[in-house]
PDB file of C-alpha atoms in Angstrom:
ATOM      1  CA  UNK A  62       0.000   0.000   0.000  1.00 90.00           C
ATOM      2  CA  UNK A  63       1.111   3.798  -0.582  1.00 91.00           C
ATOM      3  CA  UNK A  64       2.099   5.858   0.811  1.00 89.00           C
ATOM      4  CA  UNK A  65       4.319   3.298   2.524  1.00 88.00           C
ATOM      5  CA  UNK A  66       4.440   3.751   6.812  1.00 92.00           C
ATOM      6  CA  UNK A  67       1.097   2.469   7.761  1.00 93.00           C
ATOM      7  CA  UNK A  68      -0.844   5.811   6.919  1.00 95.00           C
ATOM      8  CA  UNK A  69      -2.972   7.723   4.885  1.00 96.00           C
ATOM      9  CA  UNK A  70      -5.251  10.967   4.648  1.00 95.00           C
ATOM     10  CA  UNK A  71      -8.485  11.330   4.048  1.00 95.00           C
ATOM     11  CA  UNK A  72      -9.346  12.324   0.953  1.00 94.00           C
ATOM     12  CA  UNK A  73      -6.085  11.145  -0.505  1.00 92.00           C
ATOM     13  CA  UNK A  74      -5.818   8.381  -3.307  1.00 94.00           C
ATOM     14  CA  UNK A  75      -4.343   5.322  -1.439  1.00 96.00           C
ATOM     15  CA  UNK A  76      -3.011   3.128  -3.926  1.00 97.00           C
ATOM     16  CA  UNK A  77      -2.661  -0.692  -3.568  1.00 97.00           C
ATOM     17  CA  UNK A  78      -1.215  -3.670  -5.560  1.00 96.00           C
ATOM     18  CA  UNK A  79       0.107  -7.184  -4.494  1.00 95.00           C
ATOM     19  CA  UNK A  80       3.074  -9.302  -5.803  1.00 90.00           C
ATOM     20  CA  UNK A  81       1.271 -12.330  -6.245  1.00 79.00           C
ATOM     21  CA  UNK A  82       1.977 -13.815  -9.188  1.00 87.00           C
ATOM     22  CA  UNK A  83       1.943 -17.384 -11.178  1.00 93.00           C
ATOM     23  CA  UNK A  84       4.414 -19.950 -10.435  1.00 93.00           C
ATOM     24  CA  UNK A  85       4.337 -23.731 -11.583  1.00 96.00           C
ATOM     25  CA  UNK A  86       4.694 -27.054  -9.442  1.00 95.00           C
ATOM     26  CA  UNK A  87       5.180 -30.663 -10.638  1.00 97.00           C
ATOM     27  CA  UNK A  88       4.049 -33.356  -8.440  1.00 96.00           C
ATOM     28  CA  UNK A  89       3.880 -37.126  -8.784  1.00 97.00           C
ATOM     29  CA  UNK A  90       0.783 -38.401  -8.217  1.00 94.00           C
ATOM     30  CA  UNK A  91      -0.346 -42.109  -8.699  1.00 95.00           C
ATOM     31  CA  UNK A  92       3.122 -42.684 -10.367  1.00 96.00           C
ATOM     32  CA  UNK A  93       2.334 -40.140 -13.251  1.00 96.00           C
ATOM     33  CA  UNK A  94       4.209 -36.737 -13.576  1.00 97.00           C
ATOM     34  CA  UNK A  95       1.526 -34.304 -13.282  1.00 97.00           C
ATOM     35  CA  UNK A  96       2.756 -30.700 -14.535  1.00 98.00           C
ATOM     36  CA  UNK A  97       0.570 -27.410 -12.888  1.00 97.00           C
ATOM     37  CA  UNK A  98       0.460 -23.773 -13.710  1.00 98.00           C
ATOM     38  CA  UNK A  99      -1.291 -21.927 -11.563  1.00 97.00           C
ATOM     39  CA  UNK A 100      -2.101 -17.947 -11.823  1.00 97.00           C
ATOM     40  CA  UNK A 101      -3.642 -15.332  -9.950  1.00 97.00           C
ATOM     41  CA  UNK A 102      -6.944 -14.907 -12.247  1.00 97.00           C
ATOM     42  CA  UNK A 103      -9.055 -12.304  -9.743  1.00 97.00           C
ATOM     43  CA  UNK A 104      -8.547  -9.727  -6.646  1.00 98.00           C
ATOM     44  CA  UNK A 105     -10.714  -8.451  -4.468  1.00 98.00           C
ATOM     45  CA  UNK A 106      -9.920  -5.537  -2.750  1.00 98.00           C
ATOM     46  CA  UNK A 107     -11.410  -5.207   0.487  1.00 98.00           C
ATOM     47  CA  UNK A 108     -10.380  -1.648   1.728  1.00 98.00           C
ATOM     48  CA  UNK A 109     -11.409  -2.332   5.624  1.00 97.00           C
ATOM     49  CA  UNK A 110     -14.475   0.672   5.561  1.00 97.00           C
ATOM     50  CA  UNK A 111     -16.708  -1.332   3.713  1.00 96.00           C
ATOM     51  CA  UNK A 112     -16.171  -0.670   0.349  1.00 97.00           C
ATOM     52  CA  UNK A 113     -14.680  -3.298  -1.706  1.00 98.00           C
ATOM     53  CA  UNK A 114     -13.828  -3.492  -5.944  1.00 98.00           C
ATOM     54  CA  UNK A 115     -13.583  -6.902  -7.684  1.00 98.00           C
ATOM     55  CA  UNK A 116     -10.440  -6.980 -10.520  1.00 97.00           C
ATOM     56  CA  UNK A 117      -8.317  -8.744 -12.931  1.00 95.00           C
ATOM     57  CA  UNK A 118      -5.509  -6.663 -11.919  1.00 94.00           C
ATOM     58  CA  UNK A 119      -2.647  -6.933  -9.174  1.00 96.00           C
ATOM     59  CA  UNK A 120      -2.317  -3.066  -9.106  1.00 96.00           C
ATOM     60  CA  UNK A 121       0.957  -1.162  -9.132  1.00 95.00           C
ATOM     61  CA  UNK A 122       3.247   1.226  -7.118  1.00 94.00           C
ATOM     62  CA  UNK A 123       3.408   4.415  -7.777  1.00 92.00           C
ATOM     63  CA  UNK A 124       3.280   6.454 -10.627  1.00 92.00           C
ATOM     64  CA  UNK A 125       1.023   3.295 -12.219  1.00 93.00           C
ATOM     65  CA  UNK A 126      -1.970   3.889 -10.229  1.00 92.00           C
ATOM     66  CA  UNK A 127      -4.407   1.233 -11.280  1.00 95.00           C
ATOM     67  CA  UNK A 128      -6.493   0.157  -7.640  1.00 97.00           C
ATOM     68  CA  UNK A 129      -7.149   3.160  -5.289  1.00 97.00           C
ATOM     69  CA  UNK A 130      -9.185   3.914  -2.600  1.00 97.00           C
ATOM     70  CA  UNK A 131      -9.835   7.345  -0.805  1.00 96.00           C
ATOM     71  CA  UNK A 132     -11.583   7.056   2.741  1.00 97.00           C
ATOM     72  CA  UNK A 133     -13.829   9.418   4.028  1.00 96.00           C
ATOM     73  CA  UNK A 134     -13.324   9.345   7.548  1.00 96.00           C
ATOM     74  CA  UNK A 135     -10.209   9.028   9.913  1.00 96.00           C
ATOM     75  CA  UNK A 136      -9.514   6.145  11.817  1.00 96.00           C
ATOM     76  CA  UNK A 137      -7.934   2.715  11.987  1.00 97.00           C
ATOM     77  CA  UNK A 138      -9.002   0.464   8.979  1.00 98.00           C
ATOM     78  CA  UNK A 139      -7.943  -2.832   7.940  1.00 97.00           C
ATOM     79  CA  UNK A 140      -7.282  -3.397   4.183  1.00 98.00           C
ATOM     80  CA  UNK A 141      -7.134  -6.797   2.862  1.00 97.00           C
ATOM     81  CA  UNK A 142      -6.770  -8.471  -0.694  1.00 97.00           C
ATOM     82  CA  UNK A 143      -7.805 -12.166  -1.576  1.00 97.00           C
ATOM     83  CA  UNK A 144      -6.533 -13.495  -4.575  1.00 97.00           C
ATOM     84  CA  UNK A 145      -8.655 -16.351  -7.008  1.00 97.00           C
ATOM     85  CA  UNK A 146      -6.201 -18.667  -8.789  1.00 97.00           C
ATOM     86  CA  UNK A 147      -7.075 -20.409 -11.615  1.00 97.00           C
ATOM     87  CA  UNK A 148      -5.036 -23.563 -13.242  1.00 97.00           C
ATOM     88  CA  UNK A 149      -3.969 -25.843 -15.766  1.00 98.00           C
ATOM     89  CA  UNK A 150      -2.341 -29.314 -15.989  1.00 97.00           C
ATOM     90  CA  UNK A 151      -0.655 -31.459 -18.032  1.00 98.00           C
ATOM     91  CA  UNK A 152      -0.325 -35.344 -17.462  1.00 97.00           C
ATOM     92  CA  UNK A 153       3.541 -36.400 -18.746  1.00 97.00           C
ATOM     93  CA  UNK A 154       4.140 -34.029 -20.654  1.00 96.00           C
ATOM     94  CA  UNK A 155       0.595 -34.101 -22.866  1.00 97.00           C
ATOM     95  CA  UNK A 156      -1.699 -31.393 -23.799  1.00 98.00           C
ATOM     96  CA  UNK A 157      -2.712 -28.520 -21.199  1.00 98.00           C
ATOM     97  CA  UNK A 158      -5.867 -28.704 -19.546  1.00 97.00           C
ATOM     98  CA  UNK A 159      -8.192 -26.437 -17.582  1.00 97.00           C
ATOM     99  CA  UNK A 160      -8.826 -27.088 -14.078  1.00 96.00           C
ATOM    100  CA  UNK A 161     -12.734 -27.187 -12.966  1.00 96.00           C
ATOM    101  CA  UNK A 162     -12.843 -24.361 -10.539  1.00 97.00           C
ATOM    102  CA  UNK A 163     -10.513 -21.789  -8.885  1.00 97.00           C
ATOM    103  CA  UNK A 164      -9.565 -21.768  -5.084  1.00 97.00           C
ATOM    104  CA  UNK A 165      -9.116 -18.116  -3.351  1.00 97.00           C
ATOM    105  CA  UNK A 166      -6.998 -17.396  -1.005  1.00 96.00           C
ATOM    106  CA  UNK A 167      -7.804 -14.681   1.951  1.00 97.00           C
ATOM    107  CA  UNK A 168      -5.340 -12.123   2.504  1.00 96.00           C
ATOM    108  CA  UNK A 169      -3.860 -10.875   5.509  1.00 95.00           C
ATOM    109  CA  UNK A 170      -5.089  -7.759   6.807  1.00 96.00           C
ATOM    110  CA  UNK A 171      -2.833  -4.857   6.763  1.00 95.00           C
ATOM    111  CA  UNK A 172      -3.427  -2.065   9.894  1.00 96.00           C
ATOM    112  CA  UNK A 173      -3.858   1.652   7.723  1.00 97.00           C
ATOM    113  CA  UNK A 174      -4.137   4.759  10.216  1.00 97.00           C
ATOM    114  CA  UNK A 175      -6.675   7.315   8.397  1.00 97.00           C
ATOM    115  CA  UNK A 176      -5.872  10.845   9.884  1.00 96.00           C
ATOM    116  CA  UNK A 177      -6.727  14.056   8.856  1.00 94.00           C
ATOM    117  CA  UNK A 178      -4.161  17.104   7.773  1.00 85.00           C
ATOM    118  CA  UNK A 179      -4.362  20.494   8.096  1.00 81.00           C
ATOM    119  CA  UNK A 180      -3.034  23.068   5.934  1.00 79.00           C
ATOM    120  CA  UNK A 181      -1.017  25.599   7.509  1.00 79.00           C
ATOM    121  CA  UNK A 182       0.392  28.683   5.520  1.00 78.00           C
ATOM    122  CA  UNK A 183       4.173  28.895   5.549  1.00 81.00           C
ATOM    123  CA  UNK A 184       6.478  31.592   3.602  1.00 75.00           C
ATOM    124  CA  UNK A 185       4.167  33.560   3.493  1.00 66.00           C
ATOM    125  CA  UNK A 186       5.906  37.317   2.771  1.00 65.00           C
TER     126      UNK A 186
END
């Protein structure tokens, strides 16, 4: 999440975007080589005051700001993304198949401090 530190403003675009990406496993299974790719294929962005937005994308740090949330209101909130994987497999080597179904996987929440700033004048001549 940015800005990094564990707070925001309110008012202020908060931008957030996860690492999670694909990765492949092979595992044996009944004495057959079973190849998997598996690959986040949804997020959903649970911003900890109760709104929430459903997407394809893993966001990005700043200057690519692609999932943002502002919040209304100080206080302490507790933003959260879980991530949908879809997969594939392949049985000794043969043709790629789709797997029936996707699991998701809850995220941990992250504690976000909302405050509130106040502008004061400075240099003023």
């Amino acid at each position: 999440m940015q800005p990094p530190g564990g707070e925001t403003l309110v008012n202020f675009d908060t931008n957030f975007y996860t690492e999670q990406g694909s990765f492949t496993r092979t595992v044996r299974l009944l004495g057959q080589r079973v190849d998997l790719k598996i690959w986040p294929s949804r997020y959903q962005w649970m911003f900890g005051d109760g709104a929430s937005l459903a997407s394809e994308s893993a966001g990005a740090p700043y200057p690519d700001l692609q999932i943002t949330h502002d919040y209304q209101s100080k206080g302490g909130v507790s933003p959260r993304v879980d991530t949908t994987y879809s997969a594939q497999f392949s049985v000794n080597g043969g043709p790629w198949r789709d797997v029936d179904g996707t699991v998701t996987i809850p995220g941990s929440p992250v504690r976000l401090e909302v405050r509130t700033a106040r502008p004061v004048l400075v240099g003023y001549h």
